[in-house]
Coordinates of C-alpha atoms (C1' of nucleotides) in Angstrom, one line a residue:
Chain G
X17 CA 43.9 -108.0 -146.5
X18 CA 44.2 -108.1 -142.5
X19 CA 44.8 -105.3 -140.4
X20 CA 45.9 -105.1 -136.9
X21 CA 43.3 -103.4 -135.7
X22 CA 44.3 -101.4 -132.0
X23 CA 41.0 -101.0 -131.1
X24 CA 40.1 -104.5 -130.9
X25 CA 43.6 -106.0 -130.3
X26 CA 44.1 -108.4 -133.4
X27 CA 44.2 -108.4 -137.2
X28 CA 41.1 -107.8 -138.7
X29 CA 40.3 -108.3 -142.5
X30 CA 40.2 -104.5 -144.1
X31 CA 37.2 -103.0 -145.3
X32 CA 37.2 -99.6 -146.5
X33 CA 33.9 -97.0 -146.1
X34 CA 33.5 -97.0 -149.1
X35 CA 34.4 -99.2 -151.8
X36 CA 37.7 -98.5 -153.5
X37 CA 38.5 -95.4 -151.3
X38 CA 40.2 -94.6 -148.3
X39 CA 40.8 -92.1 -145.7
X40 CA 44.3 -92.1 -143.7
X41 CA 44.9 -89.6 -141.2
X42 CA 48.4 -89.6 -139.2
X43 CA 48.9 -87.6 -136.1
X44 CA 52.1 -85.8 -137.5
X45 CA 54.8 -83.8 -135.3
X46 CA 54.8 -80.8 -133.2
X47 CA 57.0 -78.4 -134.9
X48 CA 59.2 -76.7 -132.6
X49 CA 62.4 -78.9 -133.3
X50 CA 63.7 -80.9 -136.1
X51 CA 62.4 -84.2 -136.0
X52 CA 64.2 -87.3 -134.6
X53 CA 64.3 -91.2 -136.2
X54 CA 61.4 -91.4 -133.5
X55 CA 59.1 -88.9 -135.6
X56 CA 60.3 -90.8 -138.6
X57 CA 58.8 -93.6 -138.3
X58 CA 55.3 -93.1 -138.6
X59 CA 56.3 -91.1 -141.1
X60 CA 58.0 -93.5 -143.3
X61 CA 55.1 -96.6 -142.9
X62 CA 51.9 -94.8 -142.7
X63 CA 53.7 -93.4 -146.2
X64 CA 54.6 -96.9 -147.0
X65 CA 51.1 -97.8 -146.0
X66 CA 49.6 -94.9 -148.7
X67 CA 52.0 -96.2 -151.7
X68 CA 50.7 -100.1 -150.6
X69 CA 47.2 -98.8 -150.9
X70 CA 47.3 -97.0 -154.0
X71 CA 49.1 -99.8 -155.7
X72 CA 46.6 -102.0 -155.3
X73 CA 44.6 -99.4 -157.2
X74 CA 42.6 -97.7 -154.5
X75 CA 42.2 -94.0 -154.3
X76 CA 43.6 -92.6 -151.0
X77 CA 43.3 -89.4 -149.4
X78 CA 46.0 -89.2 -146.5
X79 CA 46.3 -86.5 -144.6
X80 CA 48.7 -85.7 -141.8
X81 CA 48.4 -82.8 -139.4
X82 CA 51.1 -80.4 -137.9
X83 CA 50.9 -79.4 -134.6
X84 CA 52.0 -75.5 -134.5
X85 CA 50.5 -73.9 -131.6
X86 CA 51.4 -75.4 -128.3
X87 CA 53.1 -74.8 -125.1
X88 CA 56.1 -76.1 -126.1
X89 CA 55.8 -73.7 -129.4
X90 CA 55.6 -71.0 -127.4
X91 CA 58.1 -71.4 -124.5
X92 CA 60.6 -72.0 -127.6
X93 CA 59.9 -69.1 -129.6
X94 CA 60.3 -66.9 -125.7
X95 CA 63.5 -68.2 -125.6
X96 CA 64.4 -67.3 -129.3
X97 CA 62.4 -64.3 -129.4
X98 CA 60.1 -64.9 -132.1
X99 CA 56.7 -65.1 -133.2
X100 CA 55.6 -68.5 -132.2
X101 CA 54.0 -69.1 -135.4
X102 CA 56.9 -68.3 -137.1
X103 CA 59.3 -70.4 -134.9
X104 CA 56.3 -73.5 -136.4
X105 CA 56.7 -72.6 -139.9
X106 CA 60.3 -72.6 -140.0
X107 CA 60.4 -75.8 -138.4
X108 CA 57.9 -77.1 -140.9
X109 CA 60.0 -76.2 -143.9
X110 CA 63.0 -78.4 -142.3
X111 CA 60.5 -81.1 -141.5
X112 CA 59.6 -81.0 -145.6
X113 CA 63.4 -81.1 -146.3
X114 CA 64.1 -84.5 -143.8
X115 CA 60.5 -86.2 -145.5
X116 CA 62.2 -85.8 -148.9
X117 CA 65.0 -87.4 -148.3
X118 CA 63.6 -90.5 -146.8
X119 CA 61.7 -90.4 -150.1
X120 CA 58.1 -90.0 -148.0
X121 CA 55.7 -87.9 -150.2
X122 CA 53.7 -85.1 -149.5
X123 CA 50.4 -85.9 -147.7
X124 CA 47.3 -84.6 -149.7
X125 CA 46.9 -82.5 -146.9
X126 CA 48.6 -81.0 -144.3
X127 CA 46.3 -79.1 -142.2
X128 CA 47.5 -76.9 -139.1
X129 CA 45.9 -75.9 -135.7
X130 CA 46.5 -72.3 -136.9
X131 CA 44.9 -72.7 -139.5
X132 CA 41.6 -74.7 -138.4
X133 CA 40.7 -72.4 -135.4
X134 CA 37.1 -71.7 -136.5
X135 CA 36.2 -75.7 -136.9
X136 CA 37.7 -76.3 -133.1
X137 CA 35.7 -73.5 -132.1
X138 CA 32.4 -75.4 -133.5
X139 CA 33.4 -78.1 -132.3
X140 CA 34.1 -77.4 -129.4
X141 CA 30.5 -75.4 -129.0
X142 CA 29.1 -78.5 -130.3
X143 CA 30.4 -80.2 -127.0
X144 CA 29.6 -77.2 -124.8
X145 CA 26.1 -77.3 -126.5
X146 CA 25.2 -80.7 -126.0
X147 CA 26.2 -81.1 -122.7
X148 CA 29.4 -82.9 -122.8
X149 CA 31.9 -80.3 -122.1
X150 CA 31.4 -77.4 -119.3
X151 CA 33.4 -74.0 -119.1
X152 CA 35.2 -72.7 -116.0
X153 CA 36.4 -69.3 -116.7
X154 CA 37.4 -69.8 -120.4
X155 CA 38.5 -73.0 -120.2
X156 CA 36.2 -75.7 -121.5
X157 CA 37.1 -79.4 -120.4
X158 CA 35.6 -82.6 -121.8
X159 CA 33.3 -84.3 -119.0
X160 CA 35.0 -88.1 -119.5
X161 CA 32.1 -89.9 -117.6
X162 CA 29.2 -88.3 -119.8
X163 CA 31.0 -90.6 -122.7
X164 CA 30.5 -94.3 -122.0
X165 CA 32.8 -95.3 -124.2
X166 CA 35.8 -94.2 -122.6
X167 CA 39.0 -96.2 -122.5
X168 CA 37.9 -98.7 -125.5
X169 CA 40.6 -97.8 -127.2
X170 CA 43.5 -98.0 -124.9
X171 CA 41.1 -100.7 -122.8
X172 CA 41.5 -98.6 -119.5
X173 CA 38.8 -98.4 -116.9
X174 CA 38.3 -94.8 -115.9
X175 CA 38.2 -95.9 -112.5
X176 CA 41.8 -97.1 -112.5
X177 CA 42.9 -93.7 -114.3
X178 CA 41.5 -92.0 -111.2
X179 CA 43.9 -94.1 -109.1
X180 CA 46.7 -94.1 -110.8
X181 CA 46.6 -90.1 -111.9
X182 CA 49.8 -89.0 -111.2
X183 CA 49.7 -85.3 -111.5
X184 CA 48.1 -82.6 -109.3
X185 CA 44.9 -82.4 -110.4
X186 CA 43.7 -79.3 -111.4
X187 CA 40.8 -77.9 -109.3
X188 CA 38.3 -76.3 -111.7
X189 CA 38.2 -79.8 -113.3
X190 CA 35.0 -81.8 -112.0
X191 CA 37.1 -84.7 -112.5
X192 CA 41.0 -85.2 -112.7
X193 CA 40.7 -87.3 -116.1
X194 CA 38.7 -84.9 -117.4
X195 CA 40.7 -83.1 -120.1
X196 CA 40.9 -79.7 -122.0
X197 CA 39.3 -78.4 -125.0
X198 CA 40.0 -75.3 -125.5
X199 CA 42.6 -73.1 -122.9
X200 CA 42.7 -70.2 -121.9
X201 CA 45.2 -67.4 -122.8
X202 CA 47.5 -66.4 -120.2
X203 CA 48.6 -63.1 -120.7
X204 CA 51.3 -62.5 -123.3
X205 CA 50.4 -65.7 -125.0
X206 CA 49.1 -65.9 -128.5
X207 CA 45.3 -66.5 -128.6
X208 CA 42.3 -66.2 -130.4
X209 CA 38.7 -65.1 -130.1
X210 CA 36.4 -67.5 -129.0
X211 CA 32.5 -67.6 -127.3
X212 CA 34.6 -68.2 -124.1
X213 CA 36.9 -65.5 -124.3
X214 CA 40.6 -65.2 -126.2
X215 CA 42.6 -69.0 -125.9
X216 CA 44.0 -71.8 -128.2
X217 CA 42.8 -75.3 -129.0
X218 CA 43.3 -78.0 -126.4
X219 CA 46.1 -80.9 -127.7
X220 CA 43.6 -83.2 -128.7
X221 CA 40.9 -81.3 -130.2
X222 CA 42.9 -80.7 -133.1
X223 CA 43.1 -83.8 -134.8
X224 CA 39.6 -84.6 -134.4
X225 CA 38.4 -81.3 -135.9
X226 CA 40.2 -81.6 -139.1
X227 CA 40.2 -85.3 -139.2
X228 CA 36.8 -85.0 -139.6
X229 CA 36.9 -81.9 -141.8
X230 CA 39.3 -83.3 -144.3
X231 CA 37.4 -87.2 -143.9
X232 CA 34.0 -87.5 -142.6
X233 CA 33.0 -89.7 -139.6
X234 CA 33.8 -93.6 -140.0
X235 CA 37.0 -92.7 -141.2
X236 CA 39.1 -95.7 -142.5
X237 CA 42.7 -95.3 -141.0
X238 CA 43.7 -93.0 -137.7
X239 CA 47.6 -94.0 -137.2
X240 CA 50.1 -92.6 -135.0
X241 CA 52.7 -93.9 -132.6
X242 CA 52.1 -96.0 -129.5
X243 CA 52.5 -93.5 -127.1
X244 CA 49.4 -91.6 -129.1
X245 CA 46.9 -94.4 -128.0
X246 CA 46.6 -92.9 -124.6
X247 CA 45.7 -90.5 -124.0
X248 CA 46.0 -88.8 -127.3
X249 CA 43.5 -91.2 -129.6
X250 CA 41.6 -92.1 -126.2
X251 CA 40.1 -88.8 -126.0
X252 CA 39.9 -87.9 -130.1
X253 CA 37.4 -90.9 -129.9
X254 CA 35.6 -89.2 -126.8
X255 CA 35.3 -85.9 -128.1
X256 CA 34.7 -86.9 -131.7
X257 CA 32.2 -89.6 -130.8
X258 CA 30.3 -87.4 -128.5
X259 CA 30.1 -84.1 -131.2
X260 CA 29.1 -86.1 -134.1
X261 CA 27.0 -89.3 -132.5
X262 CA 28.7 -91.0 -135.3
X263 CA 31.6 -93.6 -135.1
X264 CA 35.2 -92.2 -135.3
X265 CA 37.6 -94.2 -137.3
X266 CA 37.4 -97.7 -138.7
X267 CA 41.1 -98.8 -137.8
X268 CA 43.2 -98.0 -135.2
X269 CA 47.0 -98.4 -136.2
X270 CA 49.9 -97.4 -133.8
X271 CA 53.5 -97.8 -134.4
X272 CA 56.0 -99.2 -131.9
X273 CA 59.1 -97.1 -130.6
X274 CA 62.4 -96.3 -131.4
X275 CA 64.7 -97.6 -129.0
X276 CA 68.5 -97.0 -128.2
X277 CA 69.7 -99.3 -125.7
X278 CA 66.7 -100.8 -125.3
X279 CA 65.0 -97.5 -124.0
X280 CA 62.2 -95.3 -125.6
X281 CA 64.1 -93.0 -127.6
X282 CA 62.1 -89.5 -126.4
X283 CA 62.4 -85.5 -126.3
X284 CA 62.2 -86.1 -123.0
X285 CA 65.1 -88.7 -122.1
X286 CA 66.6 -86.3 -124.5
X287 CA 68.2 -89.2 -126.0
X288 CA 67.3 -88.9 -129.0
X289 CA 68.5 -88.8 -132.7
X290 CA 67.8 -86.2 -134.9
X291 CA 66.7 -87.5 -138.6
X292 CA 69.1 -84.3 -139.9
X293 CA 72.0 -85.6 -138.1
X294 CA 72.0 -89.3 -139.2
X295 CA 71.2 -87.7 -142.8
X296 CA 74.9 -85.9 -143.1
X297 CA 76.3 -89.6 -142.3
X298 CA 73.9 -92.1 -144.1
X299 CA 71.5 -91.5 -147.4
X300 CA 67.9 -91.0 -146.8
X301 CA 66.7 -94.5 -148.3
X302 CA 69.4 -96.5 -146.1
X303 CA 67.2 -94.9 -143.1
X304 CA 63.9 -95.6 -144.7
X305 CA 64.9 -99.3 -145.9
X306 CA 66.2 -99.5 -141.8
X307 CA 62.9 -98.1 -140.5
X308 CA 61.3 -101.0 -142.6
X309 CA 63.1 -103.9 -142.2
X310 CA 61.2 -104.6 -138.8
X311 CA 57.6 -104.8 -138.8
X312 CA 55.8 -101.7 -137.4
X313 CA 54.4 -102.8 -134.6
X314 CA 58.2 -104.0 -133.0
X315 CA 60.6 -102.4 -131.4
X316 CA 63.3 -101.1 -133.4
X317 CA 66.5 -100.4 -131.2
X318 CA 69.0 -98.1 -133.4
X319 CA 72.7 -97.8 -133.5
X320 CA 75.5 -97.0 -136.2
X321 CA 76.5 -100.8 -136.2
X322 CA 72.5 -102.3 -136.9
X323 CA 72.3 -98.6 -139.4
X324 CA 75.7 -100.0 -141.5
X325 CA 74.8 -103.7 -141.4
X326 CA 71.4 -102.8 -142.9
X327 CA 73.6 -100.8 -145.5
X328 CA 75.4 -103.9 -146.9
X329 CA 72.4 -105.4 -147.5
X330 CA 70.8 -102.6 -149.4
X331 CA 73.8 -102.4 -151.3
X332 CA 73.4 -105.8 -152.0
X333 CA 69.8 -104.9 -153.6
X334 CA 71.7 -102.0 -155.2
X335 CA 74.2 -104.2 -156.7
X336 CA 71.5 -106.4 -158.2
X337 CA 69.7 -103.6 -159.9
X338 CA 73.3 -102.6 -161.4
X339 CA 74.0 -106.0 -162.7
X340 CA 70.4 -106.4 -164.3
X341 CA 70.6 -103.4 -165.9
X342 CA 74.5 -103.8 -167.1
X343 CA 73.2 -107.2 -168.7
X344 CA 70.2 -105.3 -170.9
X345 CA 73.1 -103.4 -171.9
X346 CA 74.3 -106.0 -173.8
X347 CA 74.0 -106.6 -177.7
X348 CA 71.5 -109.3 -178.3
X349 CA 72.9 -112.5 -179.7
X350 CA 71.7 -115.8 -180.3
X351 CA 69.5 -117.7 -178.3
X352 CA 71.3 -120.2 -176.4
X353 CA 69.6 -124.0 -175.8
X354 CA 70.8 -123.3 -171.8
X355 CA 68.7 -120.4 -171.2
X356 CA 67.6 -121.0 -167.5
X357 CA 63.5 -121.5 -167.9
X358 CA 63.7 -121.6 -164.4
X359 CA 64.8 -117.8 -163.8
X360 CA 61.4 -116.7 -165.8
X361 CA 59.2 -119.6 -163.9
X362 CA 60.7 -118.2 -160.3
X363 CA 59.8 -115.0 -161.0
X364 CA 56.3 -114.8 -161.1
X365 CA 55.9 -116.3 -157.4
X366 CA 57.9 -113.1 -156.3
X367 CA 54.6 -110.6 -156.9
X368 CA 52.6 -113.0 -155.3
X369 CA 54.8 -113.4 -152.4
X370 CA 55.5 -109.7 -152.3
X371 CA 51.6 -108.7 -151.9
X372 CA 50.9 -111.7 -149.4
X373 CA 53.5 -110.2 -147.4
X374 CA 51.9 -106.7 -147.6
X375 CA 48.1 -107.9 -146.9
X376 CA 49.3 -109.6 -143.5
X377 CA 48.8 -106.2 -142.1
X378 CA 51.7 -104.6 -143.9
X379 CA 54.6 -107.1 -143.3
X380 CA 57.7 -105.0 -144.7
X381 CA 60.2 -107.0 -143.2
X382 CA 58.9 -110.2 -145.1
X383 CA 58.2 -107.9 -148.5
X384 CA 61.9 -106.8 -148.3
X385 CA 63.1 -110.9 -147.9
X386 CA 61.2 -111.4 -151.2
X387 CA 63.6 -108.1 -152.7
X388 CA 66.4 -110.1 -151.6
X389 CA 65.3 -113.3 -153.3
X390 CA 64.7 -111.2 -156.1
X391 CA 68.0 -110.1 -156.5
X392 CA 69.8 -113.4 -156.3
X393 CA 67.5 -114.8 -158.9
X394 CA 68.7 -111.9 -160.9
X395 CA 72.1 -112.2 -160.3
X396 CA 72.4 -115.9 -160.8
X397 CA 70.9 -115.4 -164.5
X398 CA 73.4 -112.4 -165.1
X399 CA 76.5 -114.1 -163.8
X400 CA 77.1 -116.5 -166.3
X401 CA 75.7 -114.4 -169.5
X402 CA 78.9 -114.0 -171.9
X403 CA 79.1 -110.5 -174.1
X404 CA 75.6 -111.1 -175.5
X405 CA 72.0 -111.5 -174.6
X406 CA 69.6 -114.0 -175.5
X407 CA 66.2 -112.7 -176.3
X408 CA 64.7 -114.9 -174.0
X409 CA 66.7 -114.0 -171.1
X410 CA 66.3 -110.3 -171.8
X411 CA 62.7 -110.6 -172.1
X412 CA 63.3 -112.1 -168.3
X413 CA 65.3 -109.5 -167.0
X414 CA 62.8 -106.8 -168.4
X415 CA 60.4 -108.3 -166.6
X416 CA 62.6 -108.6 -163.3
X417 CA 63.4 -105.1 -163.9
X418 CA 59.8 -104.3 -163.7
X419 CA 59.6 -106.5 -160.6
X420 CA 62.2 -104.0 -158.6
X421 CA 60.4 -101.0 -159.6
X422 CA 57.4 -102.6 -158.8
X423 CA 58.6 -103.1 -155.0
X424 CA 60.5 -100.0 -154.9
X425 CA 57.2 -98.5 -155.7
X426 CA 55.9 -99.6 -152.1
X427 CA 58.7 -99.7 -150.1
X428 CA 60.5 -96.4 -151.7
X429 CA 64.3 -97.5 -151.4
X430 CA 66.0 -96.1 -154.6
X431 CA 65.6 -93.9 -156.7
X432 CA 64.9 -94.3 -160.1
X433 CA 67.6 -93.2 -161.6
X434 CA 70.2 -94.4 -159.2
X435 CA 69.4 -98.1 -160.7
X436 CA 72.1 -97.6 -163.0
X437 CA 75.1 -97.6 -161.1
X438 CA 75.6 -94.7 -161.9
X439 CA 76.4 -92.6 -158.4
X440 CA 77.4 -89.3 -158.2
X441 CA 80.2 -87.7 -156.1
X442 CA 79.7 -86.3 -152.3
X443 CA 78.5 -82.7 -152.5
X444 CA 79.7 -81.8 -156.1
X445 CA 76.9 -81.2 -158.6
X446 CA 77.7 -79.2 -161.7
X447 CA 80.9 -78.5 -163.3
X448 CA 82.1 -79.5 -160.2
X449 CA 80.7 -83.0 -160.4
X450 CA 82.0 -83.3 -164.7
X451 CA 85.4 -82.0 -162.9
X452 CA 85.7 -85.0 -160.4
X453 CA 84.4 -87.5 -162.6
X454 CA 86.6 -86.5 -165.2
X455 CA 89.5 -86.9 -163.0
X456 CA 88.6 -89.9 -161.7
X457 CA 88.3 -91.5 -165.5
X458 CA 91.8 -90.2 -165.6
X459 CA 93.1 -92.1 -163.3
X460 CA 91.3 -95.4 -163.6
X461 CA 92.7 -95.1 -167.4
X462 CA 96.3 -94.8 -165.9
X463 CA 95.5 -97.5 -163.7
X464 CA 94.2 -99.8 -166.7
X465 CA 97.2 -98.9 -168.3
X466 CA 99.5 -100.0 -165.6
X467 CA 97.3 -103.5 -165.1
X468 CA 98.2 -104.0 -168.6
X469 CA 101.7 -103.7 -168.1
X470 CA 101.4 -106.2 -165.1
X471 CA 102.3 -103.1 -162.9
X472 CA 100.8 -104.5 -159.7
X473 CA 101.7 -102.4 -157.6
X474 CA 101.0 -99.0 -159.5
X475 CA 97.5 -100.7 -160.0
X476 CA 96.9 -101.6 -156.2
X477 CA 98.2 -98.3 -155.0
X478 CA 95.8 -96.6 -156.9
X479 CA 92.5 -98.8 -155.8
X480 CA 93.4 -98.6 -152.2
X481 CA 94.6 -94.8 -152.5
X482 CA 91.1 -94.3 -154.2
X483 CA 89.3 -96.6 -151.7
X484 CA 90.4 -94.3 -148.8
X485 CA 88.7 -91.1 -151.2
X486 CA 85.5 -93.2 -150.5
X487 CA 85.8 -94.7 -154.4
X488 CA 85.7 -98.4 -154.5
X489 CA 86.9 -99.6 -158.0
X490 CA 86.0 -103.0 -159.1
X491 CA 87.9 -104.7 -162.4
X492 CA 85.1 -106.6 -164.3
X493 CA 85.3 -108.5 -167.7
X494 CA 83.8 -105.7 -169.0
X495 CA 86.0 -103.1 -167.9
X496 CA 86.1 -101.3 -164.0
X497 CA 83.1 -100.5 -162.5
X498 CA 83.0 -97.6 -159.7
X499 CA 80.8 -96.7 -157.0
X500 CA 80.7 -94.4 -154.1
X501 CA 81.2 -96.1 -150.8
X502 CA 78.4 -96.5 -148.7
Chain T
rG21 C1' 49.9 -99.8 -107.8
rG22 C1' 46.8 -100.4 -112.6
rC23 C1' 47.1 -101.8 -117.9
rG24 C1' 49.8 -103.9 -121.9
rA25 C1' 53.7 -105.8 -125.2
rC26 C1' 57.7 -108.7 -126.2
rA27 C1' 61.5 -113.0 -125.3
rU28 C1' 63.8 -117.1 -132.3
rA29 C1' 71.6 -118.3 -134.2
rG30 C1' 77.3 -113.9 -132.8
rC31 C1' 74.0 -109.6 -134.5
rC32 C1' 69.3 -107.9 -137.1
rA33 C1' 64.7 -110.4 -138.2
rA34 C1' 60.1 -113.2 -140.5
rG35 C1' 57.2 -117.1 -139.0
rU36 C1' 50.8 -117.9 -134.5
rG37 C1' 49.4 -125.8 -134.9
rG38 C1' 52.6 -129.6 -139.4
rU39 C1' 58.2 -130.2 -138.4
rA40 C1' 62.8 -123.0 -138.2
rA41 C1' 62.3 -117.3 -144.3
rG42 C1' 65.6 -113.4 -145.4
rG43 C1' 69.8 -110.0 -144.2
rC44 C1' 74.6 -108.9 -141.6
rA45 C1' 78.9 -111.3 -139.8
rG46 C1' 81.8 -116.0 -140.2
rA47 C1' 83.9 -120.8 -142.8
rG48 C1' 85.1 -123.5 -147.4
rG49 C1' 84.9 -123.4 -152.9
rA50 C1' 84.3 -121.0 -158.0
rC51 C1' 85.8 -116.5 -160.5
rU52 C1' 90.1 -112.7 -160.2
rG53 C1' 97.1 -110.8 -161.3
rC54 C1' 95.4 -109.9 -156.2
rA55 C1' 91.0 -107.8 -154.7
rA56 C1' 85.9 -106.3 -155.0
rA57 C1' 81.3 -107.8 -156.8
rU58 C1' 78.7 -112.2 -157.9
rC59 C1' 77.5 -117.5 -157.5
rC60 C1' 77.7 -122.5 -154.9
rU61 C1' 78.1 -125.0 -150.1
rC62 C1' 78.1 -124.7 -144.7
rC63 C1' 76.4 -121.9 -140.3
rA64 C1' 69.5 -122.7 -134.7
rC65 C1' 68.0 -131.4 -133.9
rU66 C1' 65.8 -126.0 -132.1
rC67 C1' 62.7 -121.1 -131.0
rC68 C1' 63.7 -117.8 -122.3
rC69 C1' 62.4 -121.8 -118.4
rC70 C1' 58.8 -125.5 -116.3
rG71 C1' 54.3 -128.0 -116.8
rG72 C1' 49.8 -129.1 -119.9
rU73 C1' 46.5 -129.8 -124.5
rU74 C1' 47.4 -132.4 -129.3
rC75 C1' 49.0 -137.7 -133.8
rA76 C1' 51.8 -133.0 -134.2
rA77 C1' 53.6 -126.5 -130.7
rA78 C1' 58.5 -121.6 -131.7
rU79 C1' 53.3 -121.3 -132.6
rC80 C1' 47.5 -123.0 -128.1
rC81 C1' 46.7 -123.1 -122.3
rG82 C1' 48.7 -122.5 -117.1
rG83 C1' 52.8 -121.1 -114.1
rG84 C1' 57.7 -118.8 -113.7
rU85 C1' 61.9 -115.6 -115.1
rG86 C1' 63.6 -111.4 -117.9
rU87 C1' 63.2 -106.9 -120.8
rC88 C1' 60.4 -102.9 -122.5
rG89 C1' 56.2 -99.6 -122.8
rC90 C1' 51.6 -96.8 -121.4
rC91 C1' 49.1 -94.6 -117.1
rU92 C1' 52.5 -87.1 -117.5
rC93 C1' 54.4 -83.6 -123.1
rC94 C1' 56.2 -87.4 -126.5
rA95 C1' 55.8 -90.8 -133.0

RNA sequence: GGCGACAUAGCCAAGUGGUAAGGCAGAGGACUGCAAAUCCUCCACUCCCCGGUUCAAAUCCGGGUGUCGCCUCCA
């Protein structure tokens, strides 16, 4: 399979470490806000990226960090009045509760500054030790220009950095792209005990300490967003490369931005979308099947419009999977000369096509098309099928079925169990939930009951009146069919 | 100023040398009491513009225009 490979600029075939294992590591969020559709992102395809991976029967070990001690961490929890660390844990708990709902699992780890003080600190001595760092009155920088390989990964000369450097540099640094390691406390600030007096980690340092912890050198996968690759990744590779004298990471992969308008969507344009506040309007896999249906290294401008147009079209897949599993409902009957061969022949190019489409460096968009070819085969065979089921065609459908959960397994847009049709009302689980569907059967028996009287306009009354409770009723052979508006 | 990415129909979006996937919207038809859902048909002689290479280019090369991003915390 190819990979786009940031450090080189161009797909590159994959190879792990080591055969048939691999190591992911994903920069993951500072914690001192919910996240927004930005953070979600990465979130949702290195995940995607995982499920790909251990479908084609490798064993992964993916690990994404959380950020929970930082400046902004602690201005916030000033302002609020609380522990800084707790301020980061509470936010880590909502972060857990958006993940679920875009169906991303848990990370085999998810290791935290807090937590990893004692490897920076090594690490950081390591650096100190061997010459490439230097303290100035407990801060330790990184020396850039005693690491030759600087700027390889975002392909920067460090002479053009020094030109461009837009900040005031800071003094005690020898050189202004010379960046921090460790920092120290100012007073009133948390800190801890280091050889250099009390401070916290640098930004960066992080991620390479437990990176390495949790992976080794050589690593297969370091992902993040774009915005990571400098100077973020730049100077994980310095430090990294300079503690261990080992290579870093094997592949470099990097996201592209959420845009509205056209423009970075950012904390710091402050226009950004919270992933909790699309949630209340849109389900979790609507988002995720959004976030997917452009390839991962575009631009993806959001708005309600491009959100709701996405929807139809997931319904669409829905609607398929409903239809498929309606049909295997069915009584088996006789098998009928005009079983379509073709149906059973057309499927097994869809596999094929889906995993071609994921080994061109993780091509969702494309993966998704083949979903959507999937479902019209399937609905083409179901449309015409009278009360019962050939054997033949059921053995097709079974294996269609397996088809969509074989996708779904990857690309994580339903849930099992919604396959049915079967959804359930807004906010209403329980007794509440056997109250409102009760009701509703109620009154889609009255309405049968006026249909069969040729009572029109009883009948229409009650669809539309329904339609506007977010109920849209549809009369099949079979009987009427309801679903939750999207 | 330095570095980089992108430009495909009304909208979203694949496609990196062989003659334009898929989705949304739209038009017509089948089905339906009417709808909805579903199916069928149609919907880019053309891929920002201009040159060039080639038997052949949306795809490669050169130039131009436009948009966006990184260089500062950011996914």
């Amino acid at each position: 399979m190819e990979v786009y490979n940031t450090i080189i600029r161009r797909k590159q075939t994959f190879q792990p470490r080591e055969p048939g294992k691999i190591g992911i590591y994903v920069c993951g969020p500072t914690t001192y806000n919910y996240i927004h559709l930005g953070n979600a992102r990465p979130m949702v395809f290195f995940d995607t990226v995982r499920r790909y991976f251990k479908y084609k029967g490798y064993e992964v070990a993916y690990i994404q960090n959380f950020t929970d001690m930082d400046d902004k961490i602690i201005s916030r929890a000033r302002e609020e009045g609380i522990d800084p660390l707790v301020l980061a844990g509470n936010y880590i708990a909502e972060y857990f509760k958006d993940s679920d709902s875009l169906n991303v699992l848990r990370a085999d780890h998810h290791p935290k500054v807090s937590e990893h003080i004692p490897d920076v600190i090594a690490m950081v001595d390591t650096l100190v030790q061997n010459g490439s760092a230097y303290v100035v009155d407990g801060d330790v920088y990184f020396e850039v220009k005693k690491f030759a390989g600087y700027g390889k990964l975002s392909g920067r000369a460090v002479e053009d950095m020094r030109a461009g450097a837009r900040v005031d540099v800071d003094g005690r640094k020898r050189d202004p792209v010379d960046f921090a390691l460790w920092k120290s406390a100012k007073p009133g600030e948390p800190s801890w005990d280091s050889p250099w007096g009390p401070g916290r980690p640098g930004w960066h340092i992080e991620c390479s300490a437990m990176s390495l912890k949790y992976l080794g050198t050589n690593f297969d996968i370091h992902g993040g967003g774009f915005d990571l690759i400098f100077p973020h990744h730049e100077n994980e590779i310095a430090q990294s490369e300079a503690a261990t004298g080992e290579p870093f990471a094997r592949y470099w992969m990097h996201n592209g931005f959420i845009t509205v308008n056209e423009e970075k969507m950012s904390k710091s344009l402050g226009n950004f979308f919270l992933v909790r506040d699309i949630l209340a309007k849109y389900p979790g896999e609507l988002v995720r099947f959004f976030l997917l249906s452009t390839h991962y290294r575009s631009p993806l401008d959001f708005d309600d419009e491009k959100l709701s147009a996405a929807g139809r079209g997931l319904e669409r897949i829905k609607t398929s999977m409903r239809l498929l599993n309606e049909a295997l409902a069915k009584p088996e009957g006789k098998e009928s000369a005009e079983t379509d061969a073709e149906f059973g022949a057309a499927l097994d190019s869809f596999n094929d096509s889906f995993e071609a489409a994921m080994d061109d460096d993780f091509n969702t968009a494309l993966a998704i098309s083949v979903i959507f070819d999937l479902a019209r085969e399937v609905n083409t065979a179901v449309q015409r099928l009278g009360p019962v089921l050939p054997p033949s065609l059921r053995a097709a459908l079974l294996k269609a079925k397996g088809l969509f959960n074989t996708f779904n397994e990857v690309i994580g847009i339903f849930k099992a169990e919604q396959n049915t049709g079967e959804v359930l009302l807004d906010g209403v689980p329980g007794n509440a939930g056997g109250l409102a569907e009760g009701l509703l059967d109620l009154i889609i028996e009255v309405r049968q009951e006026a249909r069969k009287k040729k009572d029109w306009a009883v009948a229409d009354r009650i669809r539309d009146g329904i339609k506007d409770l977010g109920i849209i009723l549809e009369d099949t052979p079979q009987g009427v069919r309801w679903k939750k508006q999207l």
